[in-house]
XYZ file of C-alpha atoms in Angstrom:
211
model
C -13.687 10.834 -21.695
C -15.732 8.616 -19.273
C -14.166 6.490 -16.937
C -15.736 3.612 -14.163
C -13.826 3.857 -11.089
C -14.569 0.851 -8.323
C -13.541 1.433 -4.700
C -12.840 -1.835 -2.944
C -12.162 -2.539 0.343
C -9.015 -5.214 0.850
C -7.492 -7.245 3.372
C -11.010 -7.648 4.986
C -14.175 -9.983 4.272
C -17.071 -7.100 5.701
C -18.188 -3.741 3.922
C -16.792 -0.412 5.731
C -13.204 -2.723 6.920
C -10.046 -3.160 5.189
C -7.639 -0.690 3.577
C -9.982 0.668 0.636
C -8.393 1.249 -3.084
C -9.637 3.003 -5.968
C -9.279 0.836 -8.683
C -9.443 2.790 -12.401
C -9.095 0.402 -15.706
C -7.683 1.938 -18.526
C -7.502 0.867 -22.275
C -4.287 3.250 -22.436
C -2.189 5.498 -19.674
C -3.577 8.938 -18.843
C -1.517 11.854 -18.456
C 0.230 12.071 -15.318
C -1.195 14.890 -13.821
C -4.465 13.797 -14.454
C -3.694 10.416 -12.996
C -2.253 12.506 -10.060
C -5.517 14.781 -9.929
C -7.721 12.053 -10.169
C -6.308 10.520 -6.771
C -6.351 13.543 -5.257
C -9.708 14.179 -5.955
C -10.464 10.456 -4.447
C -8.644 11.271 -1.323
C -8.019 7.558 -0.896
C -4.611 6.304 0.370
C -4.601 4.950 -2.913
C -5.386 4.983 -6.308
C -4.772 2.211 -9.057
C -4.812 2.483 -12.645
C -4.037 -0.531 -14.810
C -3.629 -1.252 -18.699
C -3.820 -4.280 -20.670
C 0.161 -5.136 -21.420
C 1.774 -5.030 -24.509
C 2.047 -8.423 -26.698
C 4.547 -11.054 -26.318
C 5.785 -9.844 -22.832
C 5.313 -11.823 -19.332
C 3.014 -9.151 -17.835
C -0.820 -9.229 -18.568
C -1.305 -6.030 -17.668
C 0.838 -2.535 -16.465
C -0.215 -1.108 -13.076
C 0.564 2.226 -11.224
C -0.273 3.535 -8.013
C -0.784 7.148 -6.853
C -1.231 8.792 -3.147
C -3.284 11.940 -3.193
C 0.075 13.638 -3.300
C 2.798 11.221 -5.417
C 3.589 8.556 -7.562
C 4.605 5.721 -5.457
C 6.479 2.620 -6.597
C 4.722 -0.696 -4.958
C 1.307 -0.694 -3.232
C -0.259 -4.232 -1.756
C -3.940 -3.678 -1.384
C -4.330 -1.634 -4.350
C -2.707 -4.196 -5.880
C -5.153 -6.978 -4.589
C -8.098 -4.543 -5.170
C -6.770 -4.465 -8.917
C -6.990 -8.744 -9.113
C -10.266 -8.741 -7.108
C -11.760 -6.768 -9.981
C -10.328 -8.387 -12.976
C -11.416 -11.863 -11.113
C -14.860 -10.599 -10.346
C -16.297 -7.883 -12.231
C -13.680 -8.314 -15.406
C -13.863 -12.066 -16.037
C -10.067 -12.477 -16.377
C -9.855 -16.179 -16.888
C -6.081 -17.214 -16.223
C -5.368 -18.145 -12.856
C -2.094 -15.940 -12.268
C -2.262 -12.316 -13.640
C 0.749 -11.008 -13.707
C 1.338 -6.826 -13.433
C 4.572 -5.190 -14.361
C 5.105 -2.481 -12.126
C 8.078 0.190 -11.293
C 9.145 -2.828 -8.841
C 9.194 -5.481 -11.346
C 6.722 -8.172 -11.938
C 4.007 -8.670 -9.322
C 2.089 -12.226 -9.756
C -1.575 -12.553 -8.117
C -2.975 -16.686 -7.454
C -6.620 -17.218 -7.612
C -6.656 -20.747 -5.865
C -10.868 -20.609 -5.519
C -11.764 -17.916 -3.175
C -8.882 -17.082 -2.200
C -6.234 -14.331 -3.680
C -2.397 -14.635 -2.892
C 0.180 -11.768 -3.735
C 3.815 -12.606 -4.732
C 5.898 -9.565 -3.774
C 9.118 -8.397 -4.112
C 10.973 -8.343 -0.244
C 13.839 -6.365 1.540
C 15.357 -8.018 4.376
C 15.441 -5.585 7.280
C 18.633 -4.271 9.327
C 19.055 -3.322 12.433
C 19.031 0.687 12.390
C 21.758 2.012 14.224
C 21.549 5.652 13.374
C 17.870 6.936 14.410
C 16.633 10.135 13.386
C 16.657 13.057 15.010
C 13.010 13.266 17.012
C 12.211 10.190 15.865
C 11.170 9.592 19.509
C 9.137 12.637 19.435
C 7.561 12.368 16.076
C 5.932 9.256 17.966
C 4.528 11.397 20.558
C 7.130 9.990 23.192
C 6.794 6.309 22.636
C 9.331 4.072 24.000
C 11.177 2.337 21.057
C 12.528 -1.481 21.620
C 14.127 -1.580 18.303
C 14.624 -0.074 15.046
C 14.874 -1.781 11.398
C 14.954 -0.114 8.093
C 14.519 -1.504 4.366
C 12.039 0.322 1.916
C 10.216 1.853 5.409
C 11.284 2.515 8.384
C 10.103 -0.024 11.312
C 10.060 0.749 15.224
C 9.167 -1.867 17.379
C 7.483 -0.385 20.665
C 6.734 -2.351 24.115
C 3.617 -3.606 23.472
C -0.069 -3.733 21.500
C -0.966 -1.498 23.982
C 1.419 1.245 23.141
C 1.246 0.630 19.481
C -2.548 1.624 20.086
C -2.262 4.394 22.162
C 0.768 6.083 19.997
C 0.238 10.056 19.393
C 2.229 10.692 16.814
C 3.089 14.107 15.300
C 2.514 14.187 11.978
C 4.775 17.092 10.653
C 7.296 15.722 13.247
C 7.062 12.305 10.982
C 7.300 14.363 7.427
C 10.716 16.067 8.624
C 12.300 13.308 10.461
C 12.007 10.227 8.693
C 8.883 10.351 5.909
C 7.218 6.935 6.802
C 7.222 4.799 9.713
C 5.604 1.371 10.936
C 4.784 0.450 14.277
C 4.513 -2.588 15.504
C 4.910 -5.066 18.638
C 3.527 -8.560 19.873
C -0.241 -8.238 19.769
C -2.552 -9.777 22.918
C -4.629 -12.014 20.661
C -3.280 -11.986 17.401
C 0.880 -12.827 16.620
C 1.272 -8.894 16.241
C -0.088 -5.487 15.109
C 1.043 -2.364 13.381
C -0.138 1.107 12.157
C 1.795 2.978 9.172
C 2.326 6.555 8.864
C 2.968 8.091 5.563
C 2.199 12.004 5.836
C 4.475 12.527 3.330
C 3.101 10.940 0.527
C -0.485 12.482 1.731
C -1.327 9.467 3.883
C -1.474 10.695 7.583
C -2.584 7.095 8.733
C -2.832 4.388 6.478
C -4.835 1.167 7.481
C -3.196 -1.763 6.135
C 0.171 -1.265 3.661
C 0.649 -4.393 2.641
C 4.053 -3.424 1.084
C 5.847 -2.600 4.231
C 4.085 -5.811 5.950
């Protein structure tokens, strides 16, 4: 069995930036612990398979996304990693391709250069009841405010302390799985790291699912 795997970088327009994806096209779904091994082996916050979709459905093509350690059910740069190579390396023609996906239907835009991702959203609420060590599983930081949907999101002071945040890893994987940072950036309208050790991501660049 041979198969071409592409790593591309997303969510950046210069080589080495962005939150890189393996992308892995498939005629027809692998095992899933050789899908599973396979990302392990890449060691990549993420790695993308996709198939061509069965006839006479919406969906183009079926898409899954592993961590080096699970299955998960949405991921946004693989994702756009996934259209960037069907757009440019594939030749896929229509100007929507639409994936179906453990979240439902996921519909990438190709409007000339540019690629636009139409995702499914959870309205955050205000988190009342904060872990245990949460505090501590940031290495200390001081937390304005606390919101929950799919992930978990603290908002700290400011870009400052969203920079210099220590967190504790294990800390993170028995208090609360995932978390996103974030505050008011300096120069830019905010920033954010994501911490997934859980799922085998320790620090991952982008998520474009919790953003």
């Amino acid at each position: 069995m041979n198969l071409t795997l592409y790593q591309i970088d997303a969510f950046t327009d210069r080589l080495f930036g962005g939150n890189p994806a393996a992308v892995i096209p498939l005629e027809k779904w692998l095992d899933d612990n050789l899908m599973q091994n396979i990302a392990l082996e890449n060691n990549l916050s993420e790695t993308v398979f996709f198939t061509p979709a069965a006839n006479g459905g919406e969906a183009d093509f079926e898409i899954r996304w592993f961590t080096p350690s699970t299955e998960i059910d949405l991921c946004g740069h693989a994702t756009l990693a996934s259209a960037f190579l069907l757009y440019e390396l594939l030749k896929f023609e229509k100007p929507v391709i639409t994936f179906n996906s453990q979240s439902g239907l996921l519909r990438i835009t190709k409007t000339n250069d540019m690629l636009a991702m139409d995702f499914p959203s959870w309205e955050p609420e205000v988190f009342n009841d904060p872990p245990l060590q949460l505090k501590n599983a940031l290495g200390g930081a001081n937390i304005t405010g606390l919101f929950k949907n799919r992930d978990l999101l603290a908002i700290l002071p400011n870009e400052e302390s969203v920079r210099n945040c220590n967190p504790d890893f294990a800390l993170i994987e028995n208090t609360c799985y995932k978390i996103l940072i974030s505050a008011v950036g300096d120069e830019v309208d905010f920033v954010s790291r994501f911490f997934a050790p859980t799922f085998g991501v320790n620090v991952d660049p982008v998520t474009g699912s919790a953003h």
